[in-house]
Amino acid sequence: MPYRAPVDDYTFLFDHIVGLDQVAATDRFADATSDVTTAILTEAGKLCEDIIAPLQRAGDLHPAKLENGVVRTSPGYADGYQAIAEGGWVGIAADPEYGGMGLPMTVTTAVNEMMSAACLSLQLAPLMTQGQIEALEHHASDEIKALYLPKLISGEWTGTMNLTEPQAGSDVGALSSKAEDNGDGTYSISGQKIYISWGDNDFTENVCHLVLARLPGAPAGTKGISLFLVPRNIPDENGNPGVANTLKVVSLEHKMGLHGSPTCVMQYDGAKGWMVGPEGGGMAAMFTMMNNARLGVGGQGVGAAEGAYQHALGYALDRKQGKTEGDTGTIIDHADVRRMLMTMRAETYAARGIALLCAKAIDMTTATDDETWKSRAALLTPIAKAFGTDIGNEVAGMGIQVHGGMGFVEETGAAQYARDVRVTTIYEGTNGIQAMDLVARKMMDGGEAAARIFDEIETAAEAARATFPKMAEAVWQASETLRETTEWMIAQNHRVRFAGAVPYLRAFARVLGGHIHLQSALNDQGGAHEKVARFYIQRLLPEHDSLLAQAQAGDYDVYALTPEEFAA
Ligand SMILES: Cc1cc2nc3c(=O)[nH]c(=O)nc-3n(C[C@H](O)[C@H](O)[C@H](O)COP(=O)(O)OP(=O)(O)OC[C@H]3O[C@@H](n4cnc5c(N)ncnc54)[C@H](O)[C@@H]3O)c2cc1C
C-alpha cells in the first residue's frame, strides 16, 4: 500500500486539539491560518507521497558509500533532496528575513513527520539542517547569519551537528576536540567526531558542521565547551564555497537500518571555524539545535509508526488466511489483527498529538516570550521525543507481526520500518536520558508546569463527563494519579527519581494521550475518532497505573544486585 499523507488527521488535530488558531492569533504567526496550513500540508503531503516515499526502499538496498573520501548517496536521493529544497521545506520554520517561510513549529512538525514516514534516512538531512538554522538564528553573529543562513535555508548547503566522540556519548562534557584561536576571528579545530549524520553528501555544494570543542585552559565538563561553525568548503568573499577545509570523512558506519543516511566518522585537522555564541557557551547554543532535533526525532518516531501502520493495514486488507468472522475474508477480520491495528493507530495518534502540543508550546514561546509557554515546551520536549520514538519502535514491531512470516522477509518492507526507526530511541539523547531530564531539570519548578497541564486535562475531562462519563472519569482519574505521583517524585532525591524516570515519562505520555483521544472523541461523536478513543482509553490508558507503581517503587530493587551478582 503506497504511503498516504494523513493530512486530515493533522487538520483535525490543529482545529480541535492543538488550537492552532491561538498560534495564528499572534503577530508572529498571523499567516498560519487554517486555510494556509491545510494548503501547505496538502502540498507537502503530495511531495512525500509522489517523490520521497519511492526512495525509501532504494536507500535500504543501496546504502550510502564512501569512495575515495567522497560520500556517494543512495540512488534517487539527490533528486529527492532537490525536491525538498526547491519546495522550501528545509526553511519552513526559518526566518523570512533570510528566505525562510517563517511558519510555526506546529506546521513544521507535521511536515517533518510526513517526510519521515516517507523516507526516514533522507529526511534526517533537512532535519539536521533545520536544527543548525535555528542555532545560528539564535546565537551566531550578524556576519555569519548573513553568509550562511540563506544558503542553509534554500537547501543549497546542508548542516550537521557534531557532539559525539568515542569517549563522549551521553556524557558530552567528556569531549576532547580542541579549538585554537587564530587571532583573526577564526579558530583551528582538531579532533575526531563519530556517528555524524549526513556528515557529507554528493548533492549540495557545501556541508556546514556545528562542532563542539574546547579552547586551551577551558574548564573541564560542559562549562568549558564552545561551539564552532566549520564548513567543508570555506566560503570566499562572495559567499561561494571556496577552498576545501582541513576536514574529512574517515569512514561510514555499517548500521542495522537507516542505510540511506551516511553516518560518518569525521576528522578535523586544524580546520578553520568560527565561534558561535560566547566562549564556554557551546552547550547552551547547541541545546537550541538539540531541542529542535529532539522534537524532530520524536516526529521521526511518529512518522515511522504511521508508515508501518499503513503498510500493515494494506497487508491485512489483502491477506487471506483462516476462517474469519467478518466479511472481507482477509486477516483484518481476526480479533488479534484488529487489536494490533487499533493499537498501532491509537498509539500513533496519541504520539502525534503530543508532538504537536509540544510544537505549539514552542510556537507560543517564540511568539509571546511567555514563561508559562516556555516551561511547557521544556517539559513536553523529552516526552515528545521519548514517547514518539518508543511508539515508533513498538508500532513498527507490531507491523511485522501483522504480516506474519512475511514481516520477517525483507521484500515486504515491514522490517525496514523497524530497523530504520530503532536508532531514534538512541540518538538525540537516549530515551533513558530524556526521562532523567523530565524528572530532574524539568521538575526544578517544583512541578508547576506539570500541574498546569493536569489542571487543564481535568477541567476538560470534567466538561466531557456529560457526553462520555466513563471515558471522562478514566482520564480524570489518570491525571489525578499522575499529579499525586509527580508530587511524590519531587519530594525524592535524584537517585530515587532516576530509578522511576522511564515509567514516569511513559505514564505522563499515557495521560496526555488519554486527554488527546477524549477531546477527539468529543469532536467526532459516533465517528472514527470516538471509536479509536474508546479503544485507547479502555485498553491502553490503564497501563498508567502499573507504570506509576513502578515509578514509585524506589531505588532499592534497581540497585539490589551487585555487578558480580549480575554476572553470576
Ligand atoms: C545512526 C546514528 C546517528 C547519530 N547521529 C549523530 C549526530 O549527527 N551527531 C552526534 O553528535 N551524534 C550522533 N549520534 C550519536 C548519539 O547521539 C549517541 O550514540 C547517543 O547520544 C548515545 O551515546 P553513546 O552511543 O556513547 O552511548 P552511551 O552514552 O555509552 O550509553 C550507553 C547506555 O548507557 C546509558 N547511559 C549513559 N549515560 C547515562 C546516564 N548518565 N544515566 C543513565 N543512563 C546512561 C544510555 O542511556 C545507554 O543506554 C548518532 C548515533 C547513531 C547510532
Coordinates of C-alpha atoms and ligand atoms in Angstrom, one line a residue:
M1 CA 0.0 0.0 0.0
P2 CA 1.7 3.3 -1.0
Y3 CA 2.1 5.9 1.6
R4 CA -0.8 8.3 2.0
A5 CA -0.1 11.5 3.9
P6 CA -2.5 11.9 6.9
V7 CA -3.4 15.5 6.2
D8 CA -7.0 15.1 7.5
D9 CA -5.6 13.9 10.9
Y10 CA -3.4 17.0 11.2
T11 CA -6.1 19.3 10.2
F12 CA -8.4 17.7 12.8
L13 CA -5.7 17.9 15.5
F14 CA -4.9 21.5 14.6
D15 CA -8.5 22.6 14.7
H16 CA -9.8 20.6 17.7
I17 CA -7.0 19.6 20.0
V18 CA -3.9 21.8 19.5
G19 CA -5.7 25.0 18.9
L20 CA -3.5 26.3 16.1
D21 CA -5.8 29.3 15.9
Q22 CA -4.2 30.6 19.1
V23 CA -0.8 30.4 17.3
A24 CA -2.3 32.2 14.3
A25 CA -3.7 34.9 16.5
T26 CA -0.2 36.1 17.4
D27 CA 1.5 38.7 15.3
R28 CA 4.5 36.4 14.7
F29 CA 2.4 33.6 13.1
A30 CA -0.5 35.6 11.7
D31 CA -0.1 34.0 8.3
A32 CA -0.7 30.5 9.7
T33 CA -4.4 30.4 9.2
S34 CA -6.3 27.2 8.8
D35 CA -6.7 27.6 5.0
V36 CA -3.0 28.3 4.6
T37 CA -1.8 25.4 6.7
T38 CA -4.1 23.0 5.1
A39 CA -2.8 24.1 1.7
I40 CA 0.8 23.7 2.9
L41 CA 0.1 20.2 4.3
T42 CA -1.6 19.1 1.2
E43 CA 1.4 20.3 -0.9
A44 CA 3.9 18.7 1.4
G45 CA 1.8 15.5 1.5
K46 CA 2.0 15.3 -2.3
L47 CA 5.7 15.6 -2.3
C48 CA 6.0 12.9 0.3
E49 CA 3.7 10.5 -1.5
D50 CA 5.0 11.0 -5.0
I51 CA 8.7 11.8 -4.7
I52 CA 10.0 10.9 -1.3
A53 CA 8.3 7.6 -0.4
P54 CA 9.5 5.8 -3.5
L55 CA 13.1 6.4 -2.2
Q56 CA 12.6 4.5 1.0
R57 CA 13.5 1.1 -0.4
A58 CA 16.3 2.3 -2.6
G59 CA 18.1 3.8 0.4
D60 CA 17.8 0.5 2.3
L61 CA 19.1 -1.7 -0.6
H62 CA 21.8 0.7 -1.7
P63 CA 23.4 2.3 1.4
A64 CA 25.4 5.5 1.1
K65 CA 29.1 4.6 0.4
L66 CA 32.5 6.2 0.9
E67 CA 34.5 6.2 -2.3
N68 CA 38.0 7.8 -2.3
G69 CA 37.0 10.1 0.5
V70 CA 33.7 11.1 -1.2
V71 CA 30.3 10.1 0.2
R72 CA 28.1 8.7 -2.6
T73 CA 24.5 8.8 -1.6
S74 CA 21.7 6.3 -2.4
P75 CA 20.1 6.2 -5.8
G76 CA 17.5 9.0 -6.2
Y77 CA 18.4 10.8 -3.0
A78 CA 20.0 13.7 -4.8
D79 CA 16.7 14.3 -6.7
G80 CA 14.6 13.8 -3.6
Y81 CA 16.7 16.2 -1.7
Q82 CA 16.5 18.7 -4.5
A83 CA 12.7 18.5 -4.5
I84 CA 12.6 19.1 -0.7
A85 CA 14.9 22.1 -1.1
E86 CA 13.1 23.6 -4.1
G87 CA 9.8 23.3 -2.2
G88 CA 11.2 25.5 0.5
W89 CA 10.7 22.7 3.1
V90 CA 14.2 23.0 4.6
G91 CA 13.5 26.6 5.6
I92 CA 9.8 26.0 6.5
A93 CA 10.2 27.4 10.1
A94 CA 13.2 29.7 9.3
D95 CA 13.3 33.5 9.5
P96 CA 11.7 35.1 6.3
E97 CA 14.5 37.8 6.5
Y98 CA 16.9 35.1 5.3
G99 CA 14.5 33.4 2.9
G100 CA 12.6 31.1 5.3
M101 CA 8.8 30.6 5.3
G102 CA 8.6 31.6 9.0
L103 CA 5.8 29.0 9.7
P104 CA 5.1 27.7 13.1
M105 CA 6.9 24.7 14.5
T106 CA 3.4 23.1 14.8
V107 CA 3.2 23.0 11.0
T108 CA 6.9 22.1 10.6
T109 CA 6.4 19.1 12.9
A110 CA 3.6 17.8 10.7
V111 CA 5.5 18.3 7.5
N112 CA 8.6 16.6 9.0
E113 CA 6.6 13.7 10.3
M114 CA 5.2 13.1 6.8
M115 CA 8.6 13.2 5.4
S116 CA 9.9 10.7 8.0
A117 CA 7.1 8.4 7.2
A118 CA 8.0 8.6 3.5
C119 CA 11.8 8.1 3.9
L120 CA 13.4 8.4 7.3
S121 CA 17.0 8.3 6.2
L122 CA 16.6 11.1 3.6
Q123 CA 14.5 13.3 6.0
L124 CA 17.4 13.3 8.5
A125 CA 19.4 15.6 6.2
P126 CA 16.9 18.5 6.2
L127 CA 16.1 17.8 9.9
M128 CA 19.8 18.4 10.9
T129 CA 19.9 21.5 8.7
Q130 CA 16.8 22.9 10.3
G131 CA 18.4 22.5 13.8
Q132 CA 21.5 24.3 12.6
I133 CA 19.5 27.1 11.1
E134 CA 17.7 27.6 14.4
A135 CA 21.0 27.5 16.4
L136 CA 22.6 30.1 14.0
E137 CA 19.5 32.3 14.1
H138 CA 19.7 32.5 17.9
H139 CA 23.4 32.5 18.6
A140 CA 25.5 33.5 15.5
S141 CA 27.0 36.9 14.7
D142 CA 25.2 39.0 12.0
E143 CA 28.1 38.3 9.5
I144 CA 27.7 34.5 9.9
K145 CA 23.9 34.8 9.7
A146 CA 24.1 36.8 6.5
L147 CA 26.5 34.4 4.9
Y148 CA 25.2 31.0 6.0
L149 CA 21.5 31.3 6.6
P150 CA 20.3 32.0 3.1
K151 CA 22.3 29.0 1.8
L152 CA 21.1 26.7 4.5
I153 CA 17.5 27.8 4.2
S154 CA 17.5 27.4 0.5
G155 CA 18.9 23.9 0.9
E156 CA 22.0 24.8 -1.3
W157 CA 24.1 23.9 1.8
T158 CA 23.3 21.3 4.5
G159 CA 24.1 21.4 8.2
T160 CA 25.2 18.8 10.7
M161 CA 25.7 18.6 14.5
N162 CA 29.0 17.3 15.9
L163 CA 28.9 16.3 19.6
T164 CA 29.8 12.7 19.9
E165 CA 33.3 11.4 20.4
P166 CA 34.4 7.8 21.2
Q167 CA 34.7 8.6 25.0
A168 CA 31.9 11.3 25.0
G169 CA 28.5 9.9 24.1
S170 CA 25.7 10.7 26.6
D171 CA 28.3 12.5 28.6
V172 CA 29.0 15.2 26.1
G173 CA 31.1 17.1 28.8
A174 CA 33.8 14.5 28.3
L175 CA 34.6 15.6 24.8
S176 CA 38.2 16.5 24.0
S177 CA 38.2 18.1 20.5
K178 CA 40.3 21.2 20.6
A179 CA 40.0 24.8 19.2
E180 CA 42.8 27.3 19.0
D181 CA 42.3 31.0 18.5
N182 CA 44.0 32.1 15.2
G183 CA 43.9 35.7 16.3
D184 CA 41.9 36.8 13.2
G185 CA 38.4 35.9 14.3
T186 CA 38.8 32.3 13.2
Y187 CA 39.7 29.2 15.1
S188 CA 41.5 25.9 14.3
I189 CA 39.5 22.9 15.2
S190 CA 41.1 19.5 15.7
G191 CA 39.7 16.1 16.8
Q192 CA 37.6 13.2 15.9
K193 CA 33.8 13.1 15.9
I194 CA 31.8 9.9 15.5
Y195 CA 28.3 9.0 14.3
I196 CA 27.8 12.3 12.4
S197 CA 24.6 12.0 10.5
W198 CA 24.9 13.3 6.9
G199 CA 28.5 14.3 7.6
D200 CA 28.8 14.7 3.9
N201 CA 26.9 14.2 0.7
D202 CA 27.3 14.4 -3.1
F203 CA 24.4 16.7 -3.8
T204 CA 25.0 20.0 -2.0
E205 CA 27.8 22.4 -2.8
N206 CA 28.7 22.8 0.9
V207 CA 28.2 21.0 4.2
C208 CA 28.4 23.1 7.4
H209 CA 29.3 21.4 10.7
L210 CA 28.5 22.8 14.1
V211 CA 31.3 21.3 16.2
L212 CA 31.7 21.3 20.0
A213 CA 35.3 21.8 21.1
R214 CA 37.5 23.2 23.9
L215 CA 39.8 26.2 23.9
P216 CA 43.1 25.8 25.7
G217 CA 42.7 26.2 29.5
A218 CA 38.9 25.8 29.3
P219 CA 37.4 24.3 32.5
A220 CA 36.5 20.6 32.5
G221 CA 33.0 19.4 31.8
T222 CA 30.3 21.2 29.8
K223 CA 31.2 24.7 31.1
G224 CA 34.5 24.5 29.1
I225 CA 32.8 23.7 25.7
S226 CA 32.4 26.2 22.9
L227 CA 30.6 25.9 19.6
F228 CA 32.2 26.4 16.2
L229 CA 30.8 26.6 12.7
V230 CA 33.2 24.6 10.4
P231 CA 32.3 24.5 6.7
R232 CA 33.5 21.7 4.4
N233 CA 34.4 24.4 1.9
I234 CA 35.5 27.8 3.2
P235 CA 33.2 30.5 1.7
D236 CA 35.0 33.1 -0.5
E237 CA 34.3 36.8 -0.3
N238 CA 31.2 36.4 -2.5
G239 CA 29.8 33.7 -0.3
N240 CA 30.6 30.9 -2.7
P241 CA 32.1 27.7 -1.3
G242 CA 35.8 28.2 -1.8
V243 CA 38.8 26.1 -0.9
A244 CA 38.4 22.8 0.9
N245 CA 38.7 22.9 4.7
T246 CA 41.1 20.5 6.5
L247 CA 38.5 18.0 7.5
K248 CA 37.4 14.7 6.1
V249 CA 35.1 11.7 6.4
V250 CA 37.2 8.8 7.6
S251 CA 34.6 6.1 7.4
L252 CA 30.9 5.4 7.4
E253 CA 29.2 3.1 9.9
H254 CA 27.6 -0.1 8.9
K255 CA 24.2 0.1 10.6
M256 CA 21.2 -2.2 11.2
G257 CA 19.0 0.4 9.4
L258 CA 18.8 3.9 8.2
H259 CA 21.1 2.8 5.4
G260 CA 20.5 5.8 3.2
S261 CA 21.8 8.2 5.9
P262 CA 25.6 8.4 5.8
T263 CA 26.7 8.1 9.5
C264 CA 30.2 9.5 9.4
V265 CA 33.4 9.4 11.4
M266 CA 34.8 12.9 10.9
Q267 CA 38.4 14.0 11.3
Y268 CA 39.2 17.7 11.9
D269 CA 42.8 18.6 11.4
G270 CA 43.2 22.3 12.3
A271 CA 40.0 23.0 10.3
K272 CA 39.1 26.7 10.1
G273 CA 36.0 27.6 12.1
W274 CA 34.0 30.5 13.5
M275 CA 32.8 30.6 17.1
V276 CA 29.0 30.6 17.5
G277 CA 27.8 32.1 20.8
P278 CA 30.1 33.1 23.6
E279 CA 33.2 31.3 24.7
G280 CA 32.2 28.4 27.1
G281 CA 28.6 28.8 25.9
G282 CA 28.7 26.0 23.4
M283 CA 26.4 23.7 25.2
A284 CA 23.7 26.3 25.6
A285 CA 24.0 27.2 21.9
M286 CA 24.0 23.6 20.8
F287 CA 20.9 23.0 23.0
T288 CA 18.9 25.2 20.7
M289 CA 19.8 22.7 17.9
M290 CA 19.3 19.7 20.2
N291 CA 15.9 20.8 21.4
N292 CA 14.8 21.4 17.9
A293 CA 16.2 18.0 16.9
R294 CA 14.6 16.2 19.9
L295 CA 11.1 17.2 18.9
G296 CA 12.1 16.4 15.3
V297 CA 13.3 12.9 16.3
G298 CA 10.1 12.4 18.3
G299 CA 8.3 13.2 15.0
Q300 CA 10.5 10.7 13.2
G301 CA 9.2 8.0 15.5
V302 CA 5.6 9.1 14.8
G303 CA 6.3 9.1 11.1
A304 CA 7.8 5.7 11.1
A305 CA 4.8 4.5 13.1
E306 CA 2.4 5.9 10.6
G307 CA 4.3 4.4 7.7
A308 CA 4.4 1.0 9.4
Y309 CA 0.7 1.2 10.3
Q310 CA -0.3 2.0 6.7
H311 CA 1.9 -0.8 5.4
A312 CA 0.4 -3.4 7.8
L313 CA -3.1 -2.2 7.1
G314 CA -2.6 -2.7 3.4
Y315 CA -1.3 -6.3 4.0
A316 CA -4.2 -7.1 6.4
L317 CA -6.8 -6.0 3.9
D318 CA -5.2 -8.3 1.3
R319 CA -4.0 -11.4 3.0
K320 CA -6.5 -14.3 3.2
Q321 CA -5.9 -16.8 6.0
G322 CA -8.2 -18.8 8.1
K323 CA -11.9 -18.7 8.6
T324 CA -12.9 -15.2 9.7
E325 CA -15.9 -13.8 11.4
G326 CA -16.2 -10.7 9.2
D327 CA -17.0 -10.1 5.6
T328 CA -13.7 -9.3 4.0
G329 CA -12.3 -12.8 4.2
T330 CA -8.9 -11.3 4.9
I331 CA -6.9 -11.3 8.2
I332 CA -8.3 -7.9 9.1
D333 CA -11.3 -9.8 10.4
H334 CA -9.4 -11.7 13.0
A335 CA -9.7 -10.2 16.5
D336 CA -6.0 -10.2 17.2
V337 CA -5.1 -8.5 13.9
R338 CA -7.7 -5.9 14.7
R339 CA -6.3 -5.4 18.2
M340 CA -2.8 -4.8 16.7
L341 CA -4.1 -2.4 14.1
M342 CA -6.2 -0.5 16.6
T343 CA -3.2 -0.3 18.9
M344 CA -1.0 1.0 16.1
R345 CA -3.5 3.6 15.1
A346 CA -4.4 4.8 18.6
E347 CA -0.7 5.0 19.8
T348 CA 0.4 6.8 16.6
Y349 CA -2.4 9.3 17.0
A350 CA -1.5 9.9 20.7
A351 CA 2.2 10.4 20.0
R352 CA 1.3 12.7 17.1
G353 CA -0.9 14.8 19.3
I354 CA 1.8 15.1 22.0
A355 CA 4.4 16.2 19.4
L356 CA 2.0 18.8 18.2
L357 CA 1.2 20.1 21.7
C358 CA 4.9 20.4 22.3
A359 CA 5.4 22.2 19.0
K360 CA 2.6 24.6 19.9
A361 CA 4.2 25.4 23.2
I362 CA 7.4 26.2 21.3
D363 CA 5.5 28.5 18.9
M364 CA 3.7 30.3 21.7
T365 CA 7.1 30.8 23.4
T366 CA 8.5 32.2 20.2
A367 CA 5.5 34.5 19.6
T368 CA 5.0 35.7 23.2
D369 CA 8.1 35.0 25.2
D370 CA 5.8 34.0 27.9
E371 CA 7.4 31.9 30.7
T372 CA 4.4 29.7 31.1
W373 CA 4.6 28.5 27.5
K374 CA 8.4 28.3 27.8
S375 CA 8.2 25.9 30.7
R376 CA 5.5 23.8 29.0
A377 CA 7.7 23.5 25.9
A378 CA 10.6 22.4 28.1
L379 CA 8.5 19.9 29.9
L380 CA 6.9 18.4 26.8
T381 CA 10.1 18.1 24.7
P382 CA 11.5 14.9 26.5
I383 CA 8.1 13.4 26.5
A384 CA 7.5 14.1 22.8
K385 CA 11.0 12.7 22.0
A386 CA 10.9 9.5 24.1
F387 CA 7.2 8.6 23.6
G388 CA 7.3 9.3 19.9
T389 CA 10.3 7.1 19.3
D390 CA 9.1 4.3 21.7
I391 CA 5.9 4.2 19.8
G392 CA 7.7 4.3 16.5
N393 CA 9.5 1.1 17.6
E394 CA 6.5 -0.6 19.1
V395 CA 4.3 0.1 16.2
A396 CA 6.9 -0.9 13.6
G397 CA 7.4 -4.2 15.6
M398 CA 3.7 -4.8 15.6
G399 CA 3.6 -4.1 11.9
I400 CA 6.0 -7.0 11.4
Q401 CA 3.6 -9.2 13.5
V402 CA 0.6 -8.3 11.4
H403 CA 2.5 -9.5 8.3
G404 CA 3.2 -12.9 9.9
G405 CA 6.1 -14.6 8.3
M406 CA 6.2 -12.1 5.5
G407 CA 7.0 -9.5 8.1
F408 CA 10.3 -11.2 8.7
V409 CA 11.1 -11.3 5.0
E410 CA 12.7 -8.1 3.7
E411 CA 10.8 -7.8 0.4
T412 CA 7.6 -6.6 2.2
G413 CA 9.4 -3.6 3.6
A414 CA 7.8 -4.1 7.1
A415 CA 11.1 -4.9 8.7
Q416 CA 12.7 -1.8 7.3
Y417 CA 10.5 0.4 9.3
A418 CA 11.6 -1.4 12.5
R419 CA 15.3 -1.3 11.5
D420 CA 15.2 2.3 10.5
V421 CA 13.3 3.6 13.5
R422 CA 15.4 1.7 16.0
V423 CA 18.0 4.4 16.4
T424 CA 15.6 7.1 17.2
T425 CA 15.4 6.0 20.9
I426 CA 19.2 6.2 21.0
Y427 CA 20.2 9.4 19.2
E428 CA 19.5 13.0 20.3
G429 CA 19.9 11.8 23.9
T430 CA 18.8 8.2 24.7
N431 CA 15.2 7.8 26.0
G432 CA 16.6 7.0 29.4
I433 CA 18.4 10.4 29.4
Q434 CA 15.2 12.1 28.3
A435 CA 13.3 10.6 31.2
M436 CA 16.0 11.7 33.7
D437 CA 15.8 15.2 32.2
L438 CA 12.0 15.1 32.8
V439 CA 12.2 14.1 36.5
A440 CA 15.2 16.3 37.3
R441 CA 15.7 19.5 35.3
K442 CA 12.1 19.8 34.1
M443 CA 10.8 19.5 37.7
M444 CA 13.0 22.3 39.0
D445 CA 10.0 24.5 39.1
G446 CA 8.5 22.3 41.8
G447 CA 6.2 20.6 39.3
E448 CA 4.3 23.8 38.4
A449 CA 4.4 23.3 34.6
A450 CA 3.2 19.8 35.1
A451 CA 0.4 20.9 37.5
R452 CA -0.9 23.4 34.9
I453 CA -1.2 20.6 32.4
F454 CA -3.1 18.4 34.9
D455 CA -5.4 21.2 35.7
E456 CA -6.3 21.6 32.0
I457 CA -6.7 17.9 31.4
E458 CA -9.0 17.6 34.5
T459 CA -11.1 20.7 33.5
A460 CA -11.5 19.3 30.0
A461 CA -12.4 15.8 31.4
E462 CA -15.0 17.4 33.8
A463 CA -16.6 19.1 30.8
A464 CA -16.7 15.8 28.9
R465 CA -18.5 13.9 31.7
A466 CA -21.9 14.8 30.3
T467 CA -21.2 13.2 27.0
F468 CA -18.8 10.4 27.8
P469 CA -19.0 9.7 31.6
K470 CA -16.8 6.6 31.7
M471 CA -14.1 7.8 29.4
A472 CA -14.0 11.2 31.1
E473 CA -13.7 9.6 34.5
A474 CA -10.9 7.4 33.4
V475 CA -8.9 10.3 32.0
W476 CA -9.7 12.5 35.1
Q477 CA -8.6 9.7 37.5
A478 CA -5.4 9.0 35.4
S479 CA -4.4 12.7 35.5
E480 CA -5.1 12.9 39.3
T481 CA -3.0 9.8 40.0
L482 CA -0.2 11.3 37.8
R483 CA -0.4 14.5 39.8
E484 CA 0.0 12.7 43.1
T485 CA 2.9 10.7 41.7
T486 CA 4.5 13.9 40.5
E487 CA 4.2 15.5 43.9
W488 CA 5.8 12.3 45.4
M489 CA 8.5 12.3 42.8
I490 CA 9.5 15.9 43.5
A491 CA 10.0 15.0 47.2
Q492 CA 12.5 12.3 46.4
N493 CA 16.3 12.5 45.8
H494 CA 17.7 12.1 42.3
R495 CA 18.7 8.5 42.8
V496 CA 15.1 7.5 43.5
R497 CA 13.7 9.8 40.8
F498 CA 16.0 8.3 38.2
A499 CA 15.1 4.7 39.2
G500 CA 11.5 5.6 38.3
A501 CA 12.0 8.0 35.5
V502 CA 11.3 5.9 32.4
P503 CA 7.9 4.5 33.7
Y504 CA 7.0 8.0 34.9
L505 CA 7.6 9.6 31.5
R506 CA 5.5 6.9 29.8
A507 CA 2.7 7.3 32.3
F508 CA 2.8 11.1 31.6
A509 CA 2.5 10.4 27.9
R510 CA -0.3 7.9 28.5
V511 CA -2.3 10.6 30.3
L512 CA -1.7 13.2 27.6
G513 CA -2.7 10.5 25.1
G514 CA -6.0 9.9 27.1
H515 CA -6.7 13.6 27.0
I516 CA -6.0 13.9 23.3
H517 CA -8.2 10.9 22.5
L518 CA -11.1 12.1 24.7
Q519 CA -11.1 15.5 23.2
S520 CA -11.0 14.0 19.7
A521 CA -14.0 11.8 20.6
L522 CA -16.0 14.8 21.7
N523 CA -15.3 16.5 18.3
D524 CA -16.2 13.4 16.3
Q525 CA -19.1 11.8 18.1
G526 CA -20.0 8.4 16.5
G527 CA -17.1 8.8 14.1
A528 CA -13.7 7.0 13.9
H529 CA -12.0 9.3 16.4
E530 CA -14.6 8.3 19.1
K531 CA -14.1 4.6 18.3
V532 CA -10.3 4.8 18.5
A533 CA -10.6 6.9 21.6
R534 CA -12.7 4.2 23.3
F535 CA -10.0 1.6 22.4
Y536 CA -7.2 3.8 23.8
I537 CA -8.9 4.8 27.0
Q538 CA -10.2 1.3 27.8
R539 CA -7.2 -0.8 26.8
L540 CA -4.1 1.4 26.7
L541 CA -4.6 4.1 29.3
P542 CA -4.9 1.7 32.2
E543 CA -1.2 0.9 31.7
H544 CA -0.5 4.2 33.5
D545 CA -1.5 2.6 36.9
S546 CA 1.3 -0.1 36.7
L547 CA 3.7 2.5 35.3
L548 CA 3.1 4.8 38.2
A549 CA 3.5 1.9 40.6
Q550 CA 6.9 1.3 39.0
A551 CA 7.8 5.0 39.1
Q552 CA 7.2 5.0 42.9
A553 CA 9.0 1.7 43.6
G554 CA 12.1 3.5 44.9
D555 CA 15.7 2.7 44.1
Y556 CA 16.4 -0.4 46.2
D557 CA 15.4 -3.2 43.8
V558 CA 17.1 -1.4 40.8
Y559 CA 20.4 -1.3 42.7
A560 CA 19.9 -4.6 44.6
L561 CA 22.2 -6.8 42.5
T562 CA 26.0 -6.2 42.7
P563 CA 27.9 -6.2 39.4
E564 CA 29.3 -9.6 40.5
E565 CA 25.8 -10.9 41.1
F566 CA 24.6 -9.7 37.7
A567 CA 27.4 -11.7 36.1
A568 CA 27.0 -14.8 38.3
Ligands
LIG1 C1 22.8 6.4 13.5 C2 23.3 7.3 14.5 C3 23.4 8.7 14.1 C4 23.9 9.6 15.0 N1 24.0 10.9 14.7 C5 24.7 11.8 15.5 C6 25.0 13.1 15.0 O1 24.6 13.5 13.9 N2 25.7 13.9 15.8 C7 26.2 13.5 17.0 O2 26.9 14.3 17.7 N3 25.9 12.3 17.5 C8 25.2 11.4 16.7 N4 24.9 10.1 17.2 C9 25.4 9.7 18.5 C10 24.3 9.5 19.5 O3 23.7 10.8 19.9 C11 24.8 8.7 20.7 O4 25.0 7.4 20.2 C12 23.9 8.8 21.9 O5 23.9 10.0 22.5 C13 24.4 7.8 23.0 O6 25.8 7.8 23.2 P1 26.7 6.5 23.2 O7 26.4 5.8 21.9 O8 28.1 6.9 23.5 O9 26.1 5.6 24.3 P2 26.5 5.7 25.9 O10 26.4 7.1 26.3 O11 27.7 4.9 26.1 O12 25.2 5.0 26.5 C14 25.1 3.6 26.7 C15 23.9 3.3 27.6 O13 24.1 3.9 28.9 C16 23.1 4.8 29.2 N5 23.6 5.9 29.9 C17 24.7 6.6 29.6 N6 24.9 7.6 30.5 C18 23.9 7.6 31.3 C19 23.5 8.3 32.5 N7 24.2 9.4 32.9 N8 22.4 7.9 33.2 C20 21.7 6.9 32.8 N9 22.0 6.1 31.7 C21 23.1 6.5 31.0 C22 22.4 5.2 27.9 O14 21.1 5.6 28.0 C23 22.6 3.9 27.1 O15 21.5 3.0 27.3 C24 24.3 9.2 16.3 C25 24.3 7.8 16.7 C26 23.8 6.9 15.7 C27 23.8 5.5 16.1

